[in-house]
Amino acid sequence: MLPRIFHTGDISVGQTLELATTASHHATRVLRTRVGDSVTLFNGKGGEFLARIVSAKKLVTTVTVDEFITTERESTLTIDLAQALCVNEKMDLIIQKSVELGVSSIQPIITTRSIVRLSDERAKKRLEHWQRVIISACEQCGRNYVPTISPLLSLVKWIDTKTTTASDHLGFALSVTGNTTLKDLPIPRSTPRLTLVVGPEGGFTTDEAAILERAGFLSLRLGNRILRTETAAMAAIAALQMQWGDF
């Protein structure tokens, strides 16, 4: 696979364009590309572009776009992940791997037992950082649509915006005491939209579990072992892809 570079603007065949400073640094310093090298560009709007590097200076890399390719690598499932905020390294790992595994959107949430707390300013900076993690993951795994990540919300505020009552929508809240496993569920007649809610290390409180249940989320158990929050998220997404997706 050719080196992949995300470009924030529009791209068209025949165009000569300058990469943004961060993309230029990634191309020349990280990927070690040189003038004449072929690269793949994508802008998150679908498809990808074959391009050639025609100039590489200190902070500016210029490419010529040669061809549009309609290749897509999206999952057949639409998976929205609501992940309880955890320490930086774990949160980055969850976001990176969930993108690789095919999630469509990510919603960071604050729960009662969340250890990490962020001020508005820090939350804004973390959101910008997470967006970069998502783009990097897309560059690595070949996705041409970039999953969205929403600003941090409390579980209660987020749940007010959600409904799982539609016939094509299934919601799952992971729980070590859940009475449902994936193998207990019938195969949907059509590919469903899935919302997966993953709690913090200490799990959801009784009140939070009740809120999720009233909102239509099934309490889902992943085996008989207690998983760390980062393990639970990745295991659940992989299991959903195996059960109904493109694994």
mmCIF file of C-alpha atoms in Angstrom:
data_model
loop_
_atom_site.group_PDB
_atom_site.id
_atom_site.type_symbol
_atom_site.label_atom_id
_atom_site.label_comp_id
_atom_site.label_asym_id
_atom_site.label_seq_id
_atom_site.Cartn_x
_atom_site.Cartn_y
_atom_site.Cartn_z
ATOM 1 C CA MET A 1 0.000 0.000 0.000
ATOM 2 C CA LEU A 2 1.278 3.456 -0.901
ATOM 3 C CA PRO A 3 1.844 6.015 1.867
ATOM 4 C CA ARG A 4 -1.522 7.545 2.762
ATOM 5 C CA ILE A 5 -1.948 11.220 3.569
ATOM 6 C CA PHE A 6 -5.055 13.041 4.777
ATOM 7 C CA HIS A 7 -5.783 16.383 3.096
ATOM 8 C CA THR A 8 -8.352 18.705 4.635
ATOM 9 C CA GLY A 9 -9.493 20.440 1.458
ATOM 10 C CA ASP A 10 -11.118 19.456 -1.811
ATOM 11 C CA ILE A 11 -9.115 17.259 -4.185
ATOM 12 C CA SER A 12 -9.575 16.875 -7.932
ATOM 13 C CA VAL A 13 -7.716 15.030 -10.684
ATOM 14 C CA GLY A 14 -5.151 17.237 -12.455
ATOM 15 C CA GLN A 15 -4.855 19.562 -9.475
ATOM 16 C CA THR A 16 -1.507 20.605 -8.022
ATOM 17 C CA LEU A 17 -1.840 21.350 -4.327
ATOM 18 C CA GLU A 18 0.213 22.096 -1.254
ATOM 19 C CA LEU A 19 -0.224 19.855 1.739
ATOM 20 C CA ALA A 20 -0.925 21.402 5.112
ATOM 21 C CA THR A 21 2.097 21.800 7.374
ATOM 22 C CA THR A 22 1.202 18.798 9.533
ATOM 23 C CA ALA A 23 0.536 16.613 6.480
ATOM 24 C CA SER A 24 3.753 17.811 4.860
ATOM 25 C CA HIS A 25 5.730 16.947 7.989
ATOM 26 C CA HIS A 26 4.072 13.533 8.093
ATOM 27 C CA ALA A 27 4.905 12.886 4.431
ATOM 28 C CA THR A 28 8.551 13.961 4.501
ATOM 29 C CA ARG A 29 9.668 13.313 8.085
ATOM 30 C CA VAL A 30 7.584 10.298 9.087
ATOM 31 C CA LEU A 31 6.887 8.516 5.803
ATOM 32 C CA ARG A 32 10.250 9.613 4.309
ATOM 33 C CA THR A 33 8.781 10.336 0.887
ATOM 34 C CA ARG A 34 10.806 12.094 -1.780
ATOM 35 C CA VAL A 35 10.151 14.011 -5.003
ATOM 36 C CA GLY A 36 8.765 11.617 -7.599
ATOM 37 C CA ASP A 37 7.244 9.236 -5.037
ATOM 38 C CA SER A 38 3.615 8.195 -5.421
ATOM 39 C CA VAL A 39 1.249 8.678 -2.474
ATOM 40 C CA THR A 40 -2.444 8.220 -1.770
ATOM 41 C CA LEU A 41 -4.490 11.251 -0.713
ATOM 42 C CA PHE A 42 -7.932 11.200 0.906
ATOM 43 C CA ASN A 43 -10.091 13.906 2.446
ATOM 44 C CA GLY A 44 -12.721 11.918 4.322
ATOM 45 C CA LYS A 45 -15.413 12.363 1.671
ATOM 46 C CA GLY A 46 -15.025 8.926 0.135
ATOM 47 C CA GLY A 47 -12.630 7.461 -2.376
ATOM 48 C CA GLU A 48 -8.933 8.194 -2.632
ATOM 49 C CA PHE A 49 -6.552 9.878 -5.052
ATOM 50 C CA LEU A 50 -3.288 8.697 -6.551
ATOM 51 C CA ALA A 51 -0.794 11.569 -6.496
ATOM 52 C CA ARG A 52 2.904 12.296 -7.066
ATOM 53 C CA ILE A 53 5.184 14.484 -4.999
ATOM 54 C CA VAL A 54 6.598 17.219 -7.247
ATOM 55 C CA SER A 55 8.233 19.402 -4.613
ATOM 56 C CA ALA A 56 9.367 18.811 -1.034
ATOM 57 C CA LYS A 57 10.768 21.752 0.892
ATOM 58 C CA LYS A 58 11.247 22.242 4.611
ATOM 59 C CA LEU A 59 7.611 22.875 5.539
ATOM 60 C CA VAL A 60 5.837 22.656 2.181
ATOM 61 C CA THR A 61 5.148 19.560 0.107
ATOM 62 C CA THR A 62 3.462 19.920 -3.272
ATOM 63 C CA VAL A 63 1.722 17.070 -5.064
ATOM 64 C CA THR A 64 0.028 16.559 -8.412
ATOM 65 C CA VAL A 65 -3.189 14.525 -8.401
ATOM 66 C CA ASP A 66 -3.247 11.903 -11.155
ATOM 67 C CA GLU A 67 -6.230 9.618 -10.566
ATOM 68 C CA PHE A 68 -9.346 9.103 -8.464
ATOM 69 C CA ILE A 69 -9.983 5.612 -7.104
ATOM 70 C CA THR A 70 -13.398 4.614 -5.771
ATOM 71 C CA THR A 71 -12.049 2.080 -3.271
ATOM 72 C CA GLU A 72 -13.850 1.967 0.083
ATOM 73 C CA ARG A 73 -12.992 -0.082 3.152
ATOM 74 C CA GLU A 74 -15.960 0.692 5.386
ATOM 75 C CA SER A 75 -17.682 -1.937 7.478
ATOM 76 C CA THR A 76 -21.139 -3.142 6.554
ATOM 77 C CA LEU A 77 -22.120 -2.219 10.112
ATOM 78 C CA THR A 78 -22.681 1.273 11.440
ATOM 79 C CA ILE A 79 -21.275 1.251 14.972
ATOM 80 C CA ASP A 80 -21.475 4.294 17.242
ATOM 81 C CA LEU A 81 -19.212 4.008 20.285
ATOM 82 C CA ALA A 82 -19.972 5.882 23.512
ATOM 83 C CA GLN A 83 -16.849 5.479 25.630
ATOM 84 C CA ALA A 84 -16.418 6.547 29.237
ATOM 85 C CA LEU A 85 -13.479 8.913 29.586
ATOM 86 C CA CYS A 86 -10.311 7.286 30.910
ATOM 87 C CA VAL A 87 -6.635 8.222 31.236
ATOM 88 C CA ASN A 88 -4.995 9.696 28.142
ATOM 89 C CA GLU A 89 -3.041 6.683 26.928
ATOM 90 C CA LYS A 90 -5.995 4.324 27.274
ATOM 91 C CA MET A 91 -8.397 6.747 25.620
ATOM 92 C CA ASP A 92 -6.024 7.213 22.694
ATOM 93 C CA LEU A 93 -5.695 3.445 22.330
ATOM 94 C CA ILE A 94 -9.475 2.922 22.391
ATOM 95 C CA ILE A 95 -10.033 5.606 19.766
ATOM 96 C CA GLN A 96 -7.233 4.364 17.517
ATOM 97 C CA LYS A 97 -8.246 0.716 17.618
ATOM 98 C CA SER A 98 -11.982 1.346 17.366
ATOM 99 C CA VAL A 99 -11.359 3.297 14.158
ATOM 100 C CA GLU A 100 -9.275 0.422 12.800
ATOM 101 C CA LEU A 101 -12.085 -1.968 13.736
ATOM 102 C CA GLY A 102 -14.647 0.089 11.830
ATOM 103 C CA VAL A 103 -16.659 2.362 14.151
ATOM 104 C CA SER A 104 -18.566 5.210 12.503
ATOM 105 C CA SER A 105 -18.591 7.688 15.384
ATOM 106 C CA ILE A 106 -17.210 8.123 18.884
ATOM 107 C CA GLN A 107 -18.834 9.914 21.807
ATOM 108 C CA PRO A 108 -16.653 10.427 24.904
ATOM 109 C CA ILE A 109 -18.805 10.436 28.030
ATOM 110 C CA ILE A 110 -18.342 11.268 31.709
ATOM 111 C CA THR A 111 -19.790 8.784 34.182
ATOM 112 C CA THR A 112 -20.004 8.753 37.965
ATOM 113 C CA ARG A 113 -16.953 6.509 38.304
ATOM 114 C CA SER A 114 -14.845 8.214 35.651
ATOM 115 C CA ILE A 115 -11.499 9.008 37.235
ATOM 116 C CA VAL A 116 -10.498 11.686 34.733
ATOM 117 C CA ARG A 117 -12.155 15.101 34.830
ATOM 118 C CA LEU A 118 -11.489 17.809 32.219
ATOM 119 C CA SER A 119 -12.147 21.531 32.284
ATOM 120 C CA ASP A 120 -13.822 23.018 29.230
ATOM 121 C CA GLU A 121 -10.485 24.226 27.866
ATOM 122 C CA ARG A 122 -8.751 20.894 28.430
ATOM 123 C CA ALA A 123 -11.717 19.025 26.950
ATOM 124 C CA LYS A 124 -11.469 21.159 23.799
ATOM 125 C CA LYS A 125 -7.751 20.403 23.466
ATOM 126 C CA ARG A 126 -8.333 16.688 24.023
ATOM 127 C CA LEU A 127 -11.026 16.694 21.337
ATOM 128 C CA GLU A 128 -8.576 18.224 18.866
ATOM 129 C CA HIS A 129 -6.000 15.617 19.875
ATOM 130 C CA TRP A 130 -8.507 12.768 19.445
ATOM 131 C CA GLN A 131 -9.395 14.038 15.985
ATOM 132 C CA ARG A 132 -5.718 13.745 15.037
ATOM 133 C CA VAL A 133 -5.621 10.213 16.446
ATOM 134 C CA ILE A 134 -8.619 9.309 14.266
ATOM 135 C CA ILE A 135 -7.026 10.725 11.118
ATOM 136 C CA SER A 136 -3.777 8.892 11.831
ATOM 137 C CA ALA A 137 -5.703 5.645 12.303
ATOM 138 C CA CYS A 138 -7.507 6.182 8.977
ATOM 139 C CA GLU A 139 -4.190 6.808 7.246
ATOM 140 C CA GLN A 140 -2.890 3.538 8.654
ATOM 141 C CA CYS A 141 -5.882 1.258 8.104
ATOM 142 C CA GLY A 142 -7.025 2.486 4.701
ATOM 143 C CA ARG A 143 -10.370 4.067 5.572
ATOM 144 C CA ASN A 144 -11.446 6.906 3.296
ATOM 145 C CA TYR A 145 -14.330 8.105 5.469
ATOM 146 C CA VAL A 146 -13.180 9.668 8.732
ATOM 147 C CA PRO A 147 -15.265 8.737 11.800
ATOM 148 C CA THR A 148 -16.637 11.670 13.759
ATOM 149 C CA ILE A 149 -15.887 12.366 17.408
ATOM 150 C CA SER A 150 -18.213 14.575 19.445
ATOM 151 C CA PRO A 151 -17.485 16.925 22.339
ATOM 152 C CA LEU A 152 -17.412 15.382 25.802
ATOM 153 C CA LEU A 153 -20.823 14.955 27.482
ATOM 154 C CA SER A 154 -22.080 13.463 30.704
ATOM 155 C CA LEU A 155 -23.842 10.130 30.321
ATOM 156 C CA VAL A 156 -27.147 11.714 31.361
ATOM 157 C CA LYS A 157 -26.909 14.550 28.818
ATOM 158 C CA TRP A 158 -25.849 12.162 26.071
ATOM 159 C CA ILE A 159 -28.628 9.674 26.774
ATOM 160 C CA ASP A 160 -31.179 12.475 26.318
ATOM 161 C CA THR A 161 -30.104 12.677 22.666
ATOM 162 C CA LYS A 162 -30.323 8.937 22.008
ATOM 163 C CA THR A 163 -33.102 6.532 21.219
ATOM 164 C CA THR A 164 -32.854 2.839 20.414
ATOM 165 C CA THR A 165 -36.500 2.307 19.622
ATOM 166 C CA ALA A 166 -36.109 2.308 15.823
ATOM 167 C CA SER A 167 -36.487 -1.141 14.272
ATOM 168 C CA ASP A 168 -33.056 -0.938 12.624
ATOM 169 C CA HIS A 169 -31.214 0.256 15.741
ATOM 170 C CA LEU A 170 -29.731 -1.867 18.526
ATOM 171 C CA GLY A 171 -28.134 -0.450 21.656
ATOM 172 C CA PHE A 172 -25.784 -2.326 23.986
ATOM 173 C CA ALA A 173 -24.336 -1.307 27.345
ATOM 174 C CA LEU A 174 -21.480 -3.537 28.461
ATOM 175 C CA SER A 175 -21.837 -5.018 31.941
ATOM 176 C CA VAL A 176 -20.155 -7.830 33.843
ATOM 177 C CA THR A 177 -23.573 -8.692 35.265
ATOM 178 C CA GLY A 178 -25.439 -8.460 31.965
ATOM 179 C CA ASN A 179 -27.860 -11.269 31.222
ATOM 180 C CA THR A 180 -27.408 -11.175 27.421
ATOM 181 C CA THR A 181 -24.533 -12.329 25.233
ATOM 182 C CA LEU A 182 -24.195 -11.808 21.500
ATOM 183 C CA LYS A 183 -24.779 -15.470 20.752
ATOM 184 C CA ASP A 184 -28.168 -15.179 22.499
ATOM 185 C CA LEU A 185 -29.386 -12.642 19.944
ATOM 186 C CA PRO A 186 -31.079 -13.548 16.649
ATOM 187 C CA ILE A 187 -29.470 -12.474 13.393
ATOM 188 C CA PRO A 188 -31.120 -9.201 12.309
ATOM 189 C CA ARG A 189 -33.133 -9.256 9.082
ATOM 190 C CA SER A 190 -31.216 -6.209 7.878
ATOM 191 C CA THR A 191 -27.873 -4.729 8.830
ATOM 192 C CA PRO A 192 -28.621 -2.714 11.977
ATOM 193 C CA ARG A 193 -27.203 0.518 13.331
ATOM 194 C CA LEU A 194 -25.489 -0.287 16.597
ATOM 195 C CA THR A 195 -24.704 1.897 19.585
ATOM 196 C CA LEU A 196 -22.201 0.465 22.035
ATOM 197 C CA VAL A 197 -21.754 2.041 25.476
ATOM 198 C CA VAL A 198 -18.616 1.199 27.443
ATOM 199 C CA GLY A 199 -18.240 2.278 31.047
ATOM 200 C CA PRO A 200 -15.167 3.234 33.109
ATOM 201 C CA GLU A 201 -12.900 0.843 34.993
ATOM 202 C CA GLY A 202 -15.361 0.667 37.892
ATOM 203 C CA GLY A 203 -18.328 0.065 35.615
ATOM 204 C CA PHE A 204 -21.661 1.842 35.597
ATOM 205 C CA THR A 205 -23.461 2.620 38.842
ATOM 206 C CA THR A 206 -26.848 1.050 39.526
ATOM 207 C CA ASP A 207 -28.551 4.332 38.641
ATOM 208 C CA GLU A 208 -26.628 4.623 35.367
ATOM 209 C CA ALA A 209 -27.446 1.046 34.424
ATOM 210 C CA ALA A 210 -31.125 1.813 35.062
ATOM 211 C CA ILE A 211 -30.943 4.953 32.898
ATOM 212 C CA LEU A 212 -29.439 2.956 30.038
ATOM 213 C CA GLU A 213 -32.027 0.224 30.401
ATOM 214 C CA ARG A 214 -34.898 2.732 30.306
ATOM 215 C CA ALA A 215 -33.375 4.219 27.148
ATOM 216 C CA GLY A 216 -33.581 0.826 25.466
ATOM 217 C CA PHE A 217 -30.005 -0.422 25.832
ATOM 218 C CA LEU A 218 -29.521 -4.160 26.358
ATOM 219 C CA SER A 219 -27.116 -5.088 29.146
ATOM 220 C CA LEU A 220 -24.474 -7.088 27.281
ATOM 221 C CA ARG A 221 -21.961 -9.432 28.897
ATOM 222 C CA LEU A 222 -18.654 -10.368 27.250
ATOM 223 C CA GLY A 223 -17.900 -13.751 28.797
ATOM 224 C CA ASN A 224 -17.355 -14.452 32.469
ATOM 225 C CA ARG A 225 -14.208 -12.392 32.964
ATOM 226 C CA ILE A 226 -13.881 -8.764 34.029
ATOM 227 C CA LEU A 227 -12.276 -6.778 31.215
ATOM 228 C CA ARG A 228 -10.493 -3.469 31.428
ATOM 229 C CA THR A 229 -12.382 -0.671 29.720
ATOM 230 C CA GLU A 230 -9.970 -0.531 26.777
ATOM 231 C CA THR A 231 -10.133 -4.319 26.359
ATOM 232 C CA ALA A 232 -13.939 -4.314 26.585
ATOM 233 C CA ALA A 233 -14.357 -1.717 23.843
ATOM 234 C CA MET A 234 -12.098 -3.500 21.366
ATOM 235 C CA ALA A 235 -13.430 -6.961 22.184
ATOM 236 C CA ALA A 236 -17.043 -5.855 21.782
ATOM 237 C CA ILE A 237 -16.460 -4.116 18.449
ATOM 238 C CA ALA A 238 -14.552 -7.123 17.109
ATOM 239 C CA ALA A 239 -17.318 -9.466 18.296
ATOM 240 C CA LEU A 240 -19.994 -7.337 16.615
ATOM 241 C CA GLN A 241 -18.005 -7.353 13.381
ATOM 242 C CA MET A 242 -17.653 -11.126 13.614
ATOM 243 C CA GLN A 243 -21.341 -11.617 14.409
ATOM 244 C CA TRP A 244 -22.924 -9.280 11.856
ATOM 245 C CA GLY A 245 -20.208 -7.292 10.110
ATOM 246 C CA ASP A 246 -17.339 -7.847 7.688
ATOM 247 C CA PHE A 247 -15.040 -10.125 9.681
#
